[in-house]
CSV table of N, CA and C and ligand atoms in Angstrom, one decimal:
chain,number,residue,atom,x,y,z
Q,1,MET,N,0.9,14.1,-19.1
Q,1,MET,CA,0.1,13.1,-18.6
Q,1,MET,C,-1.1,12.9,-19.6
Q,2,GLY,N,-1.5,11.7,-20.1
Q,2,GLY,CA,-2.7,11.6,-20.9
Q,2,GLY,C,-4.0,11.5,-19.9
Q,3,ARG,N,-5.0,11.1,-20.7
Q,3,ARG,CA,-6.3,10.8,-20.0
Q,3,ARG,C,-6.1,9.6,-19.2
Q,4,VAL,N,-6.7,9.6,-17.9
Q,4,VAL,CA,-6.7,8.6,-17.2
Q,4,VAL,C,-8.2,7.6,-17.4
Q,5,PHE,N,-7.7,6.4,-17.7
Q,5,PHE,CA,-8.8,5.5,-18.0
Q,5,PHE,C,-9.3,4.7,-16.7
Q,6,VAL,N,-10.3,4.9,-16.1
Q,6,VAL,CA,-10.7,4.2,-14.9
Q,6,VAL,C,-11.4,2.9,-15.2
Q,7,VAL,N,-11.0,1.9,-14.7
Q,7,VAL,CA,-11.6,0.5,-14.8
Q,7,VAL,C,-12.6,0.4,-13.9
Q,8,GLU,N,-14.0,0.1,-14.2
Q,8,GLU,CA,-14.9,-0.1,-13.3
Q,8,GLU,C,-14.9,-1.5,-12.8
Q,9,LEU,N,-15.2,-1.8,-11.6
Q,9,LEU,CA,-15.2,-3.2,-11.0
Q,9,LEU,C,-16.7,-3.6,-10.8
Q,10,GLU,N,-16.9,-5.0,-11.2
Q,10,GLU,CA,-18.3,-5.4,-11.0
Q,10,GLU,C,-18.1,-6.1,-9.5
Q,11,GLY,N,-19.1,-5.8,-8.7
Q,11,GLY,CA,-19.0,-6.5,-7.4
Q,11,GLY,C,-18.6,-5.5,-6.3
Q,12,ARG,N,-18.4,-6.1,-5.1
Q,12,ARG,CA,-18.1,-5.4,-3.9
Q,12,ARG,C,-16.5,-5.0,-4.2
Q,13,CYS,N,-16.3,-3.8,-3.8
Q,13,CYS,CA,-14.9,-3.5,-4.1
Q,13,CYS,C,-14.4,-2.4,-3.3
Q,14,TYR,N,-13.0,-2.3,-3.1
Q,14,TYR,CA,-12.4,-1.1,-2.3
Q,14,TYR,C,-11.9,-0.1,-3.1
Q,15,ARG,N,-12.2,1.1,-2.5
Q,15,ARG,CA,-12.1,2.3,-3.4
Q,15,ARG,C,-10.9,3.2,-2.6
Q,16,CYS,N,-10.4,4.1,-3.4
Q,16,CYS,CA,-9.5,5.1,-3.0
Q,16,CYS,C,-10.2,5.9,-2.0
Q,17,LYS,N,-9.7,6.2,-0.9
Q,17,LYS,CA,-10.5,6.9,0.1
Q,17,LYS,C,-10.7,8.5,-0.5
Q,18,HIS,N,-9.6,8.8,-1.1
Q,18,HIS,CA,-9.3,10.4,-1.4
Q,18,HIS,C,-10.1,10.6,-2.6
Q,19,CYS,N,-10.3,9.7,-3.8
Q,19,CYS,CA,-10.9,10.1,-4.9
Q,19,CYS,C,-12.0,9.1,-5.3
Q,20,ASN,N,-12.4,8.3,-4.5
Q,20,ASN,CA,-13.4,7.1,-4.6
Q,20,ASN,C,-13.1,6.3,-6.0
Q,21,CYS,N,-12.0,6.2,-6.6
Q,21,CYS,CA,-11.5,5.3,-7.6
Q,21,CYS,C,-11.8,3.8,-7.2
Q,22,PRO,N,-12.3,3.1,-8.0
Q,22,PRO,CA,-12.3,1.7,-7.6
Q,22,PRO,C,-11.0,1.1,-7.7
Q,23,LEU,N,-10.5,0.2,-6.8
Q,23,LEU,CA,-9.2,-0.4,-6.8
Q,23,LEU,C,-9.0,-1.8,-6.7
Q,24,ALA,N,-10.0,-2.5,-6.1
Q,24,ALA,CA,-9.7,-4.0,-6.0
Q,24,ALA,C,-11.0,-4.5,-5.4
Q,25,LEU,N,-11.3,-5.8,-6.0
Q,25,LEU,CA,-12.4,-6.6,-5.7
Q,25,LEU,C,-12.3,-7.2,-4.3
Q,26,SER,N,-13.3,-7.1,-3.5
Q,26,SER,CA,-12.9,-7.8,-2.1
Q,26,SER,C,-12.9,-9.4,-2.3
Q,27,ASP,N,-13.3,-9.8,-3.4
Q,27,ASP,CA,-13.0,-11.2,-3.9
Q,27,ASP,C,-11.5,-11.6,-4.0
Q,28,ASP,N,-10.8,-10.5,-4.2
Q,28,ASP,CA,-9.3,-10.6,-4.5
Q,28,ASP,C,-8.6,-10.5,-3.4
Q,29,VAL,N,-9.2,-10.2,-2.1
Q,29,VAL,CA,-8.2,-10.1,-0.9
Q,29,VAL,C,-7.6,-11.6,-0.5
Q,30,ILE,N,-6.4,-11.6,-0.4
Q,30,ILE,CA,-5.8,-12.8,-0.1
Q,30,ILE,C,-5.6,-12.8,1.4
Q,31,SER,N,-5.3,-11.8,2.1
Q,31,SER,CA,-5.2,-11.7,3.5
Q,31,SER,C,-5.4,-10.3,4.0
Q,32,ARG,N,-6.1,-10.3,5.1
Q,32,ARG,CA,-6.5,-9.2,5.9
Q,32,ARG,C,-5.3,-8.9,7.1
Q,33,LYS,N,-4.3,-9.7,7.2
Q,33,LYS,CA,-3.8,-9.7,8.3
Q,33,LYS,C,-2.3,-9.0,8.1
Q,34,PHE,N,-2.1,-8.1,7.1
Q,34,PHE,CA,-0.8,-7.5,6.9
Q,34,PHE,C,-0.8,-6.2,7.8
Q,35,ASN,N,0.3,-5.8,8.1
Q,35,ASN,CA,0.5,-4.5,8.9
Q,35,ASN,C,1.3,-3.6,8.1
Q,36,CYS,N,1.0,-2.4,8.3
Q,36,CYS,CA,1.8,-1.2,7.7
Q,36,CYS,C,2.1,-0.4,8.9
Q,37,ARG,N,2.9,0.7,8.6
Q,37,ARG,CA,3.2,1.5,9.9
Q,37,ARG,C,1.9,2.2,10.5
Q,38,LYS,N,0.9,2.4,9.6
Q,38,LYS,CA,-0.3,3.1,10.3
Q,38,LYS,C,-1.5,1.9,10.7
Q,39,GLY,N,-1.0,0.7,10.5
Q,39,GLY,CA,-2.1,-0.2,11.2
Q,39,GLY,C,-2.3,-1.5,10.0
Q,40,ARG,N,-3.4,-1.6,9.9
Q,40,ARG,CA,-3.8,-2.8,9.1
Q,40,ARG,C,-3.7,-2.5,7.6
Q,41,ALA,N,-3.3,-3.6,7.0
Q,41,ALA,CA,-3.1,-3.5,5.5
Q,41,ALA,C,-3.5,-4.8,4.9
Q,42,TYR,N,-4.1,-4.9,3.6
Q,42,TYR,CA,-4.7,-6.1,3.0
Q,42,TYR,C,-3.8,-6.4,1.9
Q,43,LEU,N,-3.7,-7.8,1.6
Q,43,LEU,CA,-3.0,-8.4,0.6
Q,43,LEU,C,-4.1,-8.6,-0.6
Q,44,PHE,N,-3.7,-8.1,-1.8
Q,44,PHE,CA,-4.6,-8.4,-2.9
Q,44,PHE,C,-4.1,-9.2,-4.1
Q,45,LYS,N,-5.0,-10.0,-4.6
Q,45,LYS,CA,-4.3,-10.8,-6.0
Q,45,LYS,C,-4.1,-9.8,-7.0
Q,46,LYS,N,-5.1,-8.9,-7.2
Q,46,LYS,CA,-4.9,-7.9,-8.3
Q,46,LYS,C,-5.5,-6.6,-7.9
Q,47,VAL,N,-5.1,-5.6,-8.3
Q,47,VAL,CA,-5.7,-4.3,-8.1
Q,47,VAL,C,-5.7,-3.5,-9.6
Q,48,VAL,N,-6.8,-2.6,-9.5
Q,48,VAL,CA,-6.8,-1.8,-10.9
Q,48,VAL,C,-6.5,-0.4,-10.5
Q,49,ASN,N,-6.5,0.4,-11.6
Q,49,ASN,CA,-6.4,1.9,-11.5
Q,49,ASN,C,-5.3,2.4,-10.8
Q,50,VAL,N,-4.2,1.8,-10.7
Q,50,VAL,CA,-2.9,2.2,-9.9
Q,50,VAL,C,-1.9,2.3,-10.8
Q,51,SER,N,-0.9,3.2,-10.5
Q,51,SER,CA,0.4,3.0,-11.1
Q,51,SER,C,1.5,2.7,-10.0
Q,52,VAL,N,2.5,2.3,-10.6
Q,52,VAL,CA,3.6,1.9,-9.6
Q,52,VAL,C,4.8,2.8,-9.8
Q,53,GLY,N,5.6,2.7,-8.7
Q,53,GLY,CA,6.7,3.5,-8.6
Q,53,GLY,C,8.0,2.8,-9.0
Q,54,ARG,N,9.1,3.2,-8.7
Q,54,ARG,CA,10.4,2.6,-9.0
Q,54,ARG,C,10.6,1.4,-8.1
Q,55,GLN,N,11.1,0.5,-8.6
Q,55,GLN,CA,11.5,-0.8,-7.9
Q,55,GLN,C,12.6,-0.5,-6.8
Q,56,GLU,N,12.4,-0.9,-5.6
Q,56,GLU,CA,13.4,-0.8,-4.6
Q,56,GLU,C,13.4,-1.9,-3.6
Q,57,GLU,N,14.5,-2.2,-3.0
Q,57,GLU,CA,14.7,-3.2,-2.0
Q,57,GLU,C,14.4,-2.7,-0.7
Q,58,ARG,N,13.3,-3.4,0.0
Q,58,ARG,CA,12.9,-2.9,1.3
Q,58,ARG,C,13.0,-4.0,2.4
Q,59,MET,N,13.5,-3.6,3.5
Q,59,MET,CA,13.6,-4.6,4.5
Q,59,MET,C,12.2,-4.7,5.5
Q,60,MET,N,11.6,-5.8,5.4
Q,60,MET,CA,10.2,-6.0,6.2
Q,60,MET,C,10.5,-7.0,7.3
Q,61,LEU,N,9.5,-7.2,8.0
Q,61,LEU,CA,9.7,-8.2,9.0
Q,61,LEU,C,9.8,-9.5,8.6
Q,62,THR,N,9.5,-9.8,7.4
Q,62,THR,CA,9.5,-11.2,7.0
Q,62,THR,C,10.7,-11.3,6.0
Q,63,GLY,N,11.7,-10.2,6.0
Q,63,GLY,CA,12.8,-10.4,5.3
Q,63,GLY,C,13.1,-9.3,4.2
Q,64,MET,N,14.0,-9.5,3.3
Q,64,MET,CA,14.2,-8.5,2.2
Q,64,MET,C,13.3,-8.8,1.1
Q,65,HIS,N,12.6,-7.6,0.6
Q,65,HIS,CA,11.8,-7.8,-0.5
Q,65,HIS,C,12.0,-6.7,-1.6
Q,66,THR,N,11.8,-7.1,-2.8
Q,66,THR,CA,12.0,-6.2,-3.9
Q,66,THR,C,10.4,-5.6,-4.0
Q,67,VAL,N,10.2,-4.4,-3.8
Q,67,VAL,CA,8.9,-3.8,-3.8
Q,67,VAL,C,8.7,-2.5,-4.7
Q,68,GLU,N,7.5,-2.3,-5.1
Q,68,GLU,CA,7.2,-0.9,-5.8
Q,68,GLU,C,6.1,-0.3,-5.1
Q,69,ASP,N,6.2,1.0,-4.9
Q,69,ASP,CA,5.2,1.7,-4.5
Q,69,ASP,C,3.8,1.6,-5.3
Q,70,VAL,N,2.8,1.7,-4.7
Q,70,VAL,CA,1.4,1.5,-5.5
Q,70,VAL,C,0.7,2.9,-5.3
Q,71,LEU,N,0.5,3.6,-6.5
Q,71,LEU,CA,-0.1,4.9,-6.3
Q,71,LEU,C,-1.6,4.9,-7.0
Q,72,CYS,N,-2.5,5.6,-6.5
Q,72,CYS,CA,-3.8,5.7,-7.2
Q,72,CYS,C,-3.5,6.5,-8.4
Q,73,CYS,N,-4.0,5.9,-9.7
Q,73,CYS,CA,-3.7,6.6,-11.0
Q,73,CYS,C,-4.5,7.8,-11.1
Q,74,CYS,N,-5.6,7.9,-10.1
Q,74,CYS,CA,-6.5,9.2,-10.5
Q,74,CYS,C,-6.0,10.3,-9.6
Q,75,CYS,N,-5.6,10.0,-8.3
Q,75,CYS,CA,-5.3,11.2,-7.5
Q,75,CYS,C,-3.8,11.3,-7.0
Q,76,GLY,N,-3.3,10.2,-7.4
Q,76,GLY,CA,-1.6,10.0,-7.1
Q,76,GLY,C,-1.3,9.7,-5.5
Q,77,GLN,N,-2.4,9.5,-4.7
Q,77,GLN,CA,-2.2,9.0,-3.5
Q,77,GLN,C,-1.4,7.7,-3.3
Q,78,LEU,N,-0.4,7.7,-2.4
Q,78,LEU,CA,0.2,6.4,-2.2
Q,78,LEU,C,-0.7,5.4,-1.5
Q,79,LEU,N,-0.9,4.3,-2.0
Q,79,LEU,CA,-1.8,3.3,-1.4
Q,79,LEU,C,-1.3,2.3,-0.7
Q,80,GLY,N,-0.1,1.8,-1.1
Q,80,GLY,CA,0.7,0.6,-0.5
Q,80,GLY,C,1.7,0.4,-1.4
Q,81,TRP,N,2.1,-1.0,-1.5
Q,81,TRP,CA,3.1,-1.4,-2.3
Q,81,TRP,C,2.8,-2.8,-2.9
Q,82,LYS,N,3.7,-3.0,-4.0
Q,82,LYS,CA,3.6,-4.3,-4.7
Q,82,LYS,C,4.8,-5.2,-4.4
Q,83,TYR,N,4.7,-6.3,-4.0
Q,83,TYR,CA,5.8,-7.2,-4.0
Q,83,TYR,C,6.1,-7.7,-5.3
Q,84,VAL,N,7.4,-7.6,-5.7
Q,84,VAL,CA,7.8,-7.8,-7.0
Q,84,VAL,C,8.8,-9.1,-6.8
Q,85,ALA,N,9.5,-9.3,-5.7
Q,85,ALA,CA,10.3,-10.5,-5.4
Q,85,ALA,C,10.6,-10.5,-3.9
Q,86,ALA,N,10.4,-11.7,-3.4
Q,86,ALA,CA,11.0,-12.0,-2.2
Q,86,ALA,C,12.2,-12.9,-2.1
Q,87,GLN,N,13.0,-12.6,-1.1
Q,87,GLN,CA,14.3,-13.5,-1.0
Q,87,GLN,C,14.1,-14.8,-0.5
Q,88,ASP,N,13.1,-14.9,0.6
Q,88,ASP,CA,12.9,-15.9,1.4
Q,88,ASP,C,11.8,-16.9,0.6
Q,89,THR,N,12.2,-18.1,0.4
Q,89,THR,CA,11.2,-18.8,-0.4
Q,89,THR,C,9.7,-19.0,0.3
Q,90,ASP,N,9.7,-18.9,1.6
Q,90,ASP,CA,8.5,-18.9,2.3
Q,90,ASP,C,7.6,-17.8,2.0
Q,91,GLN,N,8.3,-16.7,1.5
Q,91,GLN,CA,7.5,-15.4,1.2
Q,91,GLN,C,7.3,-15.2,-0.2
Q,92,ARG,N,7.6,-16.2,-1.1
Q,92,ARG,CA,7.5,-16.1,-2.5
Q,92,ARG,C,6.0,-16.0,-3.0
Q,93,TYR,N,5.1,-16.4,-2.1
Q,93,TYR,CA,3.6,-16.4,-2.4
Q,93,TYR,C,3.3,-15.0,-2.8
Q,94,LYS,N,3.9,-14.1,-2.1
Q,94,LYS,CA,3.4,-12.6,-2.2
Q,94,LYS,C,3.9,-11.9,-3.5
Q,95,GLU,N,4.8,-12.7,-4.2
Q,95,GLU,CA,5.3,-12.0,-5.5
Q,95,GLU,C,4.1,-11.7,-6.5
Q,96,GLY,N,4.2,-10.5,-7.0
Q,96,GLY,CA,3.2,-10.2,-8.0
Q,96,GLY,C,1.8,-9.6,-7.3
Q,97,LYS,N,1.9,-9.6,-6.0
Q,97,LYS,CA,0.7,-9.4,-5.2
Q,97,LYS,C,0.8,-7.8,-4.7
Q,98,PHE,N,-0.4,-7.4,-4.3
Q,98,PHE,CA,-0.5,-6.0,-3.9
Q,98,PHE,C,-0.9,-5.9,-2.4
Q,99,VAL,N,-0.2,-4.9,-1.8
Q,99,VAL,CA,-0.8,-4.4,-0.5
Q,99,VAL,C,-1.2,-3.1,-0.4
Q,100,LEU,N,-2.4,-3.0,-0.1
Q,100,LEU,CA,-3.0,-1.6,0.2
Q,100,LEU,C,-3.2,-1.3,1.8
Q,101,GLU,N,-2.8,-0.2,2.1
Q,101,GLU,CA,-3.0,0.1,3.4
Q,101,GLU,C,-4.5,0.5,3.7
Q,102,ARG,N,-4.9,-0.1,4.8
Q,102,ARG,CA,-6.4,-0.3,5.0
Q,102,ARG,C,-6.9,1.3,5.2
Q,103,TRP,N,-6.2,2.1,5.9
Q,103,TRP,CA,-6.8,3.3,6.1
Q,103,TRP,C,-6.8,4.4,5.0
Q,104,ARG,N,-6.0,3.9,3.8
Q,104,ARG,CA,-6.1,4.7,2.8
Q,104,ARG,C,-7.3,4.3,1.8
Q,105,ILE,N,-7.9,3.2,2.1
Q,105,ILE,CA,-8.9,2.8,1.1
Q,105,ILE,C,-10.2,2.8,1.9
Q,106,ALA,N,-11.3,2.7,1.0
Q,106,ALA,CA,-12.7,2.7,1.7
Q,106,ALA,C,-13.4,1.5,1.2
Q,107,ASP,N,-14.2,1.0,1.9
Q,107,ASP,CA,-14.8,-0.4,1.3
Q,107,ASP,C,-16.2,-0.2,1.4
Q,108,GLU,N,-16.9,-1.1,0.6
Q,108,GLU,CA,-18.4,-1.0,0.6
Q,108,GLU,C,-18.8,-2.3,1.2
Q,109,VAL,N,-17.9,-2.9,1.8
Q,109,VAL,CA,-18.0,-4.4,2.2
Q,109,VAL,C,-18.2,-4.2,3.8
Q,110,SER,N,-18.9,-5.2,4.4
Q,110,SER,CA,-19.0,-5.4,5.8
Q,110,SER,C,-17.7,-6.2,6.0
Q,111,GLU,N,-17.0,-5.7,6.9
Q,111,GLU,CA,-15.7,-6.5,7.1
Q,111,GLU,C,-15.8,-7.8,7.7
Q,112,GLU,N,-14.7,-8.7,7.3
Q,112,GLU,CA,-14.6,-9.9,7.9
Q,112,GLU,C,-15.7,-10.8,7.9
Q,113,LEU,N,-16.5,-10.6,7.0
Q,113,LEU,CA,-17.7,-11.5,7.0
Q,113,LEU,C,-17.5,-12.8,6.1
Q,114,HIS,N,-16.9,-12.7,5.0
Q,114,HIS,CA,-16.8,-13.7,4.0
Q,114,HIS,C,-15.4,-14.3,3.9
Q,115,LEU,N,-14.4,-13.8,4.7
Q,115,LEU,CA,-13.0,-14.4,4.3
Q,115,LEU,C,-12.8,-15.6,5.2
Q,116,ASP,N,-13.4,-15.8,6.3
Q,116,ASP,CA,-13.2,-16.9,7.3
Q,116,ASP,C,-13.1,-18.2,6.6
Q,117,GLY,N,-14.0,-18.4,5.6
Q,117,GLY,CA,-13.9,-19.8,4.9
Q,117,GLY,C,-12.5,-20.2,4.2
Q,118,HIS,N,-11.8,-19.0,3.8
Q,118,HIS,CA,-10.7,-19.5,3.0
Q,118,HIS,C,-9.5,-18.7,3.5
Q,119,GLN,N,-9.0,-18.9,4.9
Q,119,GLN,CA,-7.8,-18.3,5.3
Q,119,GLN,C,-6.9,-19.2,4.9
Q,120,ILE,N,-6.0,-18.7,4.1
Q,120,ILE,CA,-4.9,-19.6,3.5
Q,120,ILE,C,-3.6,-19.3,4.2
Q,121,LEU,N,-3.4,-18.6,5.1
Q,121,LEU,CA,-2.2,-18.0,5.6
Q,121,LEU,C,-2.1,-18.2,7.0
Q,122,SER,N,-0.9,-18.5,7.5
Q,122,SER,CA,-0.8,-18.9,8.9
Q,122,SER,C,-0.6,-17.5,9.8
Q,123,ASP,N,-0.5,-17.7,11.2
Q,123,ASP,CA,-0.4,-16.5,12.2
Q,123,ASP,C,0.8,-15.6,11.8
Q,124,GLY,N,1.9,-16.5,11.4
Q,124,GLY,CA,3.2,-15.8,11.3
Q,124,GLY,C,3.2,-14.8,10.0
Q,125,ASP,N,2.1,-14.6,9.6
Q,125,ASP,CA,2.1,-13.8,8.3
Q,125,ASP,C,2.0,-12.3,8.6
Q,126,SER,N,3.1,-11.5,8.3
Q,126,SER,CA,2.8,-10.2,8.4
Q,126,SER,C,4.0,-9.4,7.5
Q,127,GLY,N,3.5,-8.6,6.7
Q,127,GLY,CA,4.3,-8.0,5.9
Q,127,GLY,C,4.7,-6.6,6.2
Q,128,GLN,N,5.3,-6.4,7.4
Q,128,GLN,CA,5.5,-5.3,8.1
Q,128,GLN,C,6.3,-4.4,7.3
Q,129,ASP,N,5.9,-3.2,7.0
Q,129,ASP,CA,6.7,-2.1,6.3
Q,129,ASP,C,7.5,-1.3,7.3
Q,130,VAL,N,8.7,-1.5,7.5
Q,130,VAL,CA,9.5,-0.8,8.3
Q,130,VAL,C,10.4,0.4,7.6
B,1,ZN,ZN1,-7.4,8.1,-5.6
């Protein structure tokens, strides 16, 4: 393995809880309503300083998805997953997006303050990882 280049983020961001590496901007949160086995998870437009695992098919509450595991590139901790493809057209908006499990990331952001203005997703939204 070569040297790891850590991208610094400008602004409020979420960090890896384990190694404090910056991962995603709070502005890039699409939804905070996702769920994973351990509780809450967030959907992000983009994340940095991660590496992805092998593609696999995974059955979620919202149907079959092709996903990749998302790992912290600094410490290797599993952080969540990336949606590569969704079978259901209703779920296609998640393609290319990242889910980070809330308990694995730390934030510098006071929760739930600034997202209310742009909730784009309905209540039926949950990318349950089963
Ligand atoms: Zn880390």
